[in-house]
mmCIF file with all atom_site columns, C-alpha atoms in Angstrom:
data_model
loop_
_atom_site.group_PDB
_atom_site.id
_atom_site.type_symbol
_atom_site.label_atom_id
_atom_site.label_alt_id
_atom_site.label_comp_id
_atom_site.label_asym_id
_atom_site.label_entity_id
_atom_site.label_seq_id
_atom_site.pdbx_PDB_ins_code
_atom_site.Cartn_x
_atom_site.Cartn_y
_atom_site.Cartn_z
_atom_site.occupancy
_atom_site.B_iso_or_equiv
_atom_site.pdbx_formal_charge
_atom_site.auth_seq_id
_atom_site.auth_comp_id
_atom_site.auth_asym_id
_atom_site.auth_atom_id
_atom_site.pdbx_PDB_model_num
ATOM 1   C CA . UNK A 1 1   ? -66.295 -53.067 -41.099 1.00 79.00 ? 396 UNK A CA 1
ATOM 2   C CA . UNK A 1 2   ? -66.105 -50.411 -43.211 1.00 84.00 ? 397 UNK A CA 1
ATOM 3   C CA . UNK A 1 3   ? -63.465 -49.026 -45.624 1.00 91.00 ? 398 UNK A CA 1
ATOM 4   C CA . UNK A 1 4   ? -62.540 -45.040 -44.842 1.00 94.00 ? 399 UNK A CA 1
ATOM 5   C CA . UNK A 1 5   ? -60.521 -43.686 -47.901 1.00 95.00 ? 400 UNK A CA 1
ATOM 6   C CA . UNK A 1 6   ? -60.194 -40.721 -49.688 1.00 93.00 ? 401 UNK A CA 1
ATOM 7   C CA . UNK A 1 7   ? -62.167 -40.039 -52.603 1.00 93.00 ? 402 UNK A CA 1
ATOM 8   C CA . UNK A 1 8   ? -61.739 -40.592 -56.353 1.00 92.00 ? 403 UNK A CA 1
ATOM 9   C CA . UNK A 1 9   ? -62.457 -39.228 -59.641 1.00 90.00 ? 404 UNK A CA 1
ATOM 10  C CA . UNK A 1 10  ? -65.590 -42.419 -59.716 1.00 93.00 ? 405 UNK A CA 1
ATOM 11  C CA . UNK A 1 11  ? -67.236 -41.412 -56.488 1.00 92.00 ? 406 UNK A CA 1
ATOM 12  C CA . UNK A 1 12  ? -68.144 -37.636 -57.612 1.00 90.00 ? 407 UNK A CA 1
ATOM 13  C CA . UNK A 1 13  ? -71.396 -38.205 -58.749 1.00 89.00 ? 408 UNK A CA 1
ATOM 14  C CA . UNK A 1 14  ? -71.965 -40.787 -55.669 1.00 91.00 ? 409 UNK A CA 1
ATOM 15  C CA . UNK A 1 15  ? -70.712 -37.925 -53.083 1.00 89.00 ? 410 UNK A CA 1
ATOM 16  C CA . UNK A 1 16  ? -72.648 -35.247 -54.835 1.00 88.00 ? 411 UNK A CA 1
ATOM 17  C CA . UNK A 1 17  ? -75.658 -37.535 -54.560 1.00 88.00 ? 412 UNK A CA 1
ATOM 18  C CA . UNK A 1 18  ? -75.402 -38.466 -51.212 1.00 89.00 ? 413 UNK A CA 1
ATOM 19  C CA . UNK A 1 19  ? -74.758 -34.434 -50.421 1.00 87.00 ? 414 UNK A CA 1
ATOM 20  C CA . UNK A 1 20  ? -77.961 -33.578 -51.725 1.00 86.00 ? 415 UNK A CA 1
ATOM 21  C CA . UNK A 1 21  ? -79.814 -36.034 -50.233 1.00 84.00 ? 416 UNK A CA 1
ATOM 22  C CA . UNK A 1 22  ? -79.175 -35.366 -47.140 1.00 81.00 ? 417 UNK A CA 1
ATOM 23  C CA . UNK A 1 23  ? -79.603 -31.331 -48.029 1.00 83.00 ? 418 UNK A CA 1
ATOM 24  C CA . UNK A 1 24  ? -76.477 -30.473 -48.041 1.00 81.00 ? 419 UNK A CA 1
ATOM 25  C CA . UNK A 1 25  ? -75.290 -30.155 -51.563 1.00 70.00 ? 420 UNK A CA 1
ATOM 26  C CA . UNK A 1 26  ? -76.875 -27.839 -53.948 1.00 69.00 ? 421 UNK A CA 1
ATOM 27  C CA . UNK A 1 27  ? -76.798 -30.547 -56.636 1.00 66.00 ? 422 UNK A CA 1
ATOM 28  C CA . UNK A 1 28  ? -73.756 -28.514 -58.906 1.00 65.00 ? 423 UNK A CA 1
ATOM 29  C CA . UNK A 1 29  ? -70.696 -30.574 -59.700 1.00 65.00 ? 424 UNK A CA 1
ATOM 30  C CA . UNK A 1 30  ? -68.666 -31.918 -56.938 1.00 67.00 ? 425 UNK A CA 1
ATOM 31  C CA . UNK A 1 31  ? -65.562 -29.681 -56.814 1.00 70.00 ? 426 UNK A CA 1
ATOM 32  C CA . UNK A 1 32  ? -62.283 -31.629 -56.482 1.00 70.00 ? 427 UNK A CA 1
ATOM 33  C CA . UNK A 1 33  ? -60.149 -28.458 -55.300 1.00 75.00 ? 428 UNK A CA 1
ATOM 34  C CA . UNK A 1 34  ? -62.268 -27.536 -52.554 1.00 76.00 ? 429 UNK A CA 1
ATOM 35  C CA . UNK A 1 35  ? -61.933 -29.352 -48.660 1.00 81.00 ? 430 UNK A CA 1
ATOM 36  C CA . UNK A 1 36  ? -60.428 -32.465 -48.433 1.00 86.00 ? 431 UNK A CA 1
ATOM 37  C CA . UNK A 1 37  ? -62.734 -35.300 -48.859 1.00 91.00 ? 432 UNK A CA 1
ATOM 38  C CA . UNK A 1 38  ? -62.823 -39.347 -47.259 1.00 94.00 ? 433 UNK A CA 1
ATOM 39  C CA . UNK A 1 39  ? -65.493 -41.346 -47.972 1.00 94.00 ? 434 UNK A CA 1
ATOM 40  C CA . UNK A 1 40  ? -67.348 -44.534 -46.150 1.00 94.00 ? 435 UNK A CA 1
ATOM 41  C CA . UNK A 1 41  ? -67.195 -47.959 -48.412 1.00 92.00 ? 436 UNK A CA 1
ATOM 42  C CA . UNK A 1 42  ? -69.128 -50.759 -47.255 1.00 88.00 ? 437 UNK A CA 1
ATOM 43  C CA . UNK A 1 43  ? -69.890 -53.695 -49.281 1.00 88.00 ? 438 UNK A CA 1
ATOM 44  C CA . UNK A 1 44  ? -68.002 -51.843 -52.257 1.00 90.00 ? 439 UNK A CA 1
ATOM 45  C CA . UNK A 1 45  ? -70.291 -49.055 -52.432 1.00 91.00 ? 440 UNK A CA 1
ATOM 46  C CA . UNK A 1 46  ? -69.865 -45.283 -51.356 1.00 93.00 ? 441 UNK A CA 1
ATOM 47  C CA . UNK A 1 47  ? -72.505 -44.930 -48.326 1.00 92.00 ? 442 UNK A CA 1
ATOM 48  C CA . UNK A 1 48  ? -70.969 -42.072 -46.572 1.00 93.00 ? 443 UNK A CA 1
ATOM 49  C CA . UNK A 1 49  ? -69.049 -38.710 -46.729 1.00 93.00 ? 444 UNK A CA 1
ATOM 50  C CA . UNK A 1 50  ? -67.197 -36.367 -44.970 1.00 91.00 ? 445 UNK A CA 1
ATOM 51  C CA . UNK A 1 51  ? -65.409 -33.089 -45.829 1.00 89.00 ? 446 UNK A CA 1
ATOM 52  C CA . UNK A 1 52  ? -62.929 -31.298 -43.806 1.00 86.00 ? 447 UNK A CA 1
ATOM 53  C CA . UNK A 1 53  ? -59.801 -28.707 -43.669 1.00 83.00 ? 448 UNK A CA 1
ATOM 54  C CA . UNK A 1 54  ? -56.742 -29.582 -42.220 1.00 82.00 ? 449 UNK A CA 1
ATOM 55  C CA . UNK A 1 55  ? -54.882 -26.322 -40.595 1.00 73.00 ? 450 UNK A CA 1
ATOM 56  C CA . UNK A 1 56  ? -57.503 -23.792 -39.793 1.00 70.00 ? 451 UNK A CA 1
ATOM 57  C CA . UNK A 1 57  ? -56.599 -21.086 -37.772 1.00 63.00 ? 452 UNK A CA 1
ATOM 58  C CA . UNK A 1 58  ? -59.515 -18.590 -37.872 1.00 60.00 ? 453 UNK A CA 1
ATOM 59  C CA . UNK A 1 59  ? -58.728 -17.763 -33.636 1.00 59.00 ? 454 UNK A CA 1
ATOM 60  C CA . UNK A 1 60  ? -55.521 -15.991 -34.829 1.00 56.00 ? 455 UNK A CA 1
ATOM 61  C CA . UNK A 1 61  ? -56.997 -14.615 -38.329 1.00 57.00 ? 456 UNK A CA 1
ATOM 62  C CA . UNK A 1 62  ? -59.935 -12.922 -36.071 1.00 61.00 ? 457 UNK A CA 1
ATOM 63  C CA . UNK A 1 63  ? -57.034 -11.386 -33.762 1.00 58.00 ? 458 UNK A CA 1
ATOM 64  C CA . UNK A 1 64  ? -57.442 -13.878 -30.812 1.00 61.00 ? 459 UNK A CA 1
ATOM 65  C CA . UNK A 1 65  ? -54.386 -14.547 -29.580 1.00 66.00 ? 460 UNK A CA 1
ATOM 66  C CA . UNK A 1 66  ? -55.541 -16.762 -26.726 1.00 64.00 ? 461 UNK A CA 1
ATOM 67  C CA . UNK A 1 67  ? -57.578 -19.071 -29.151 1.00 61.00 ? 462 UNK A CA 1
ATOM 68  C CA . UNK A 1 68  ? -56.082 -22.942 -29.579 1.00 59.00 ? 463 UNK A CA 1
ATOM 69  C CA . UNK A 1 69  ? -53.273 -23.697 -32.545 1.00 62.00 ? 464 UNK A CA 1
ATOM 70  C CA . UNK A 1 70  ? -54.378 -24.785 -35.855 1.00 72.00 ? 465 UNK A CA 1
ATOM 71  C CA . UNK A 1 71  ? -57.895 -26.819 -36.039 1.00 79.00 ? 466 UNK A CA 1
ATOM 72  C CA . UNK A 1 72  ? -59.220 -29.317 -38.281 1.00 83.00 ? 467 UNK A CA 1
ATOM 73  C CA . UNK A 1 73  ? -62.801 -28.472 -39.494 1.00 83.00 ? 468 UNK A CA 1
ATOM 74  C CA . UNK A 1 74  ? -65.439 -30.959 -40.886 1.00 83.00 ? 469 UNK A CA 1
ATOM 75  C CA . UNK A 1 75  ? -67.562 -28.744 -42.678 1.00 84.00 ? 470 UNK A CA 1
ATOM 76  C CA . UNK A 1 76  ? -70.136 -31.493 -43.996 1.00 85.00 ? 471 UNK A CA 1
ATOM 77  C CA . UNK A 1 77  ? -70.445 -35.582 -43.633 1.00 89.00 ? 472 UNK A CA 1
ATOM 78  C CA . UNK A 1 78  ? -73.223 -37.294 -44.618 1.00 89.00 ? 473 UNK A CA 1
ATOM 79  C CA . UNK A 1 79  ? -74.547 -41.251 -44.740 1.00 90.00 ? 474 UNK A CA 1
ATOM 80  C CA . UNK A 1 80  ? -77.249 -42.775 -46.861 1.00 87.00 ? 475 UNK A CA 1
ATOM 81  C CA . UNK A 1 81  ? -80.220 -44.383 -45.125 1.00 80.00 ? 476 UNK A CA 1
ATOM 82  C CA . UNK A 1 82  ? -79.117 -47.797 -46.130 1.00 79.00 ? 477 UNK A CA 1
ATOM 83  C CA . UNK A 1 83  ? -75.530 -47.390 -44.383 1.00 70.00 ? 478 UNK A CA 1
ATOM 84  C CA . UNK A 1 84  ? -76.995 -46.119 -40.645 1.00 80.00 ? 479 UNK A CA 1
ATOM 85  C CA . UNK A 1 85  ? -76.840 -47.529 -37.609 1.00 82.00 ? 480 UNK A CA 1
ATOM 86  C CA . UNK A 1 86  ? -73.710 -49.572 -39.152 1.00 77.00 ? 481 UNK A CA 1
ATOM 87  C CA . UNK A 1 87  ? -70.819 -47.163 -37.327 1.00 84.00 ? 482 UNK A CA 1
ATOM 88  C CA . UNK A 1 88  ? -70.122 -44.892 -40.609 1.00 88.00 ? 483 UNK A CA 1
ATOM 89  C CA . UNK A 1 89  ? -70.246 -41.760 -38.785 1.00 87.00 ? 484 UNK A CA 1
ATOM 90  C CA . UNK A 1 90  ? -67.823 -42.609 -36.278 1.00 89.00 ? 485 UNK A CA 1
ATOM 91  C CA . UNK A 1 91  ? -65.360 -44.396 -38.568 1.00 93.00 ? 486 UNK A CA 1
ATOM 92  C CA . UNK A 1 92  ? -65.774 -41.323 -40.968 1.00 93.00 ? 487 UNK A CA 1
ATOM 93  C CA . UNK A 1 93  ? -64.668 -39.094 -37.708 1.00 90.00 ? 488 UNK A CA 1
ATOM 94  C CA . UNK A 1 94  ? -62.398 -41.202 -36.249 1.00 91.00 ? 489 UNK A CA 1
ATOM 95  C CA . UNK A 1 95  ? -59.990 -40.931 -39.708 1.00 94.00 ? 490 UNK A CA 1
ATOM 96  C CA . UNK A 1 96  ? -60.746 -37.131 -39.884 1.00 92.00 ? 491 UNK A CA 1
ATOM 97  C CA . UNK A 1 97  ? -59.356 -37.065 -35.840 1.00 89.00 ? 492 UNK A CA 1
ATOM 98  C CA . UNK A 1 98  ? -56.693 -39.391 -36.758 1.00 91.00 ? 493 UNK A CA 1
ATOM 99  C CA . UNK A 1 99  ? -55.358 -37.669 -39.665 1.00 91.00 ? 494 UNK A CA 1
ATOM 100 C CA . UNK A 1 100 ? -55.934 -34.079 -37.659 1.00 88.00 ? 495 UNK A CA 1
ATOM 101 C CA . UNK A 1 101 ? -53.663 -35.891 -34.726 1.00 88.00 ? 496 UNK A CA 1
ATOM 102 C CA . UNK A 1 102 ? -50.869 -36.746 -36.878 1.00 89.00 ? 497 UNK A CA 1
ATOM 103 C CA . UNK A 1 103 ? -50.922 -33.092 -38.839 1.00 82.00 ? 498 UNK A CA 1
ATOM 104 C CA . UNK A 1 104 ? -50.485 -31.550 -35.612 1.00 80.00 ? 499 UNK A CA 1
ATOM 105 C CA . UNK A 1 105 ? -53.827 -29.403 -35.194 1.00 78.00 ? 500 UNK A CA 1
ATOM 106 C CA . UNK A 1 106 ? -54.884 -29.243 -31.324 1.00 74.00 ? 501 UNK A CA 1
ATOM 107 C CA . UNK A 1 107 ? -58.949 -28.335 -31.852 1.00 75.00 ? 502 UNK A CA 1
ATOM 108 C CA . UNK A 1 108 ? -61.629 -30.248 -33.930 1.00 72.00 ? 503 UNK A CA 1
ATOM 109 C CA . UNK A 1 109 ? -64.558 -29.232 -34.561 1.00 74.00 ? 504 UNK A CA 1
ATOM 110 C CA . UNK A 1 110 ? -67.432 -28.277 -37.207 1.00 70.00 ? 505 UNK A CA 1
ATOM 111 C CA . UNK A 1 111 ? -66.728 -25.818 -39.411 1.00 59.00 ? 506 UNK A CA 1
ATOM 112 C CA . UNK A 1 112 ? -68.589 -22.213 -39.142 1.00 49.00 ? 507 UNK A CA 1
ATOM 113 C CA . UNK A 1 113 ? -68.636 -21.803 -42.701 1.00 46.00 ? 508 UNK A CA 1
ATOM 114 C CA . UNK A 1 114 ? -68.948 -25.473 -43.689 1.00 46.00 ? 509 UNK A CA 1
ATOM 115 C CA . UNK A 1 115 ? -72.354 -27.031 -45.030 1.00 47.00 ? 510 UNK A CA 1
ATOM 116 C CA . UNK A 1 116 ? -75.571 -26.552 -43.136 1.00 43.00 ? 511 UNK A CA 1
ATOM 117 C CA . UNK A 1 117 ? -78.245 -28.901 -43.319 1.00 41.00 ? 512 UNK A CA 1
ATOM 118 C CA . UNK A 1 118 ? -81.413 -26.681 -44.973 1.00 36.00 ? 513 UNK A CA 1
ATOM 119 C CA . UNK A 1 119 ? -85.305 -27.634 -43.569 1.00 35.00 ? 514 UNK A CA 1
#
């Protein structure tokens, strides 16, 4: 079973890794102020990432009135080849749901200007 937690100062150059392997990280410095950030331990190693923002509410900011309360975006997540198949990308998205469930937001989703996978 895996371990979903958020990340620390030791698993920057892990997650930054792990980004750009899966082409979506441009290989700069991991930047703690930008989305919030869990990662995927199993056997006490980092195998998996996801970022995401809490309290989006680009409906109303784009003047539509009729579109859903505030949203959690995941804007990138991302396992290693030796952690597939194992559950990490649901247990990464079940925390992000859980988390957006107890904040209040009422839409999930992926992020429009969140990470795209390049090739």
């Amino acid at each position: 079973m895996p371990l979903i937690r958020n990340i620390v100062q030791a698993d920057y150059s892990v997650v930054e890794e792990l980004l750009y392997s899966n082409h979506l990280g441009d290989g700069r410095f991991y930047d703690p102020d930008g989305p919030d950030v869990v990662v995927a331990e199993l056997n006490g190693s980092v195998v998996g990432v996801a970022e995401f923002q809490l309290h989006c509410d680009f409906g109303h900011d784009e003047g539509r009135e009729a579109h859903p309360g505030e949203q959690t975006f995941i804007s990138a997540m991302a396992v290693a080849l030796t952690g597939r198949r194992e559950g990490l990308g649901r247990a990464l998205l079940t925390e992000i749901a859980r988390r957006a469930q107890k904040a209040g937001d009422t839409f999930l989703g992926p992020g429009a200007a969140g990470r795209r996978r390049r090739g």
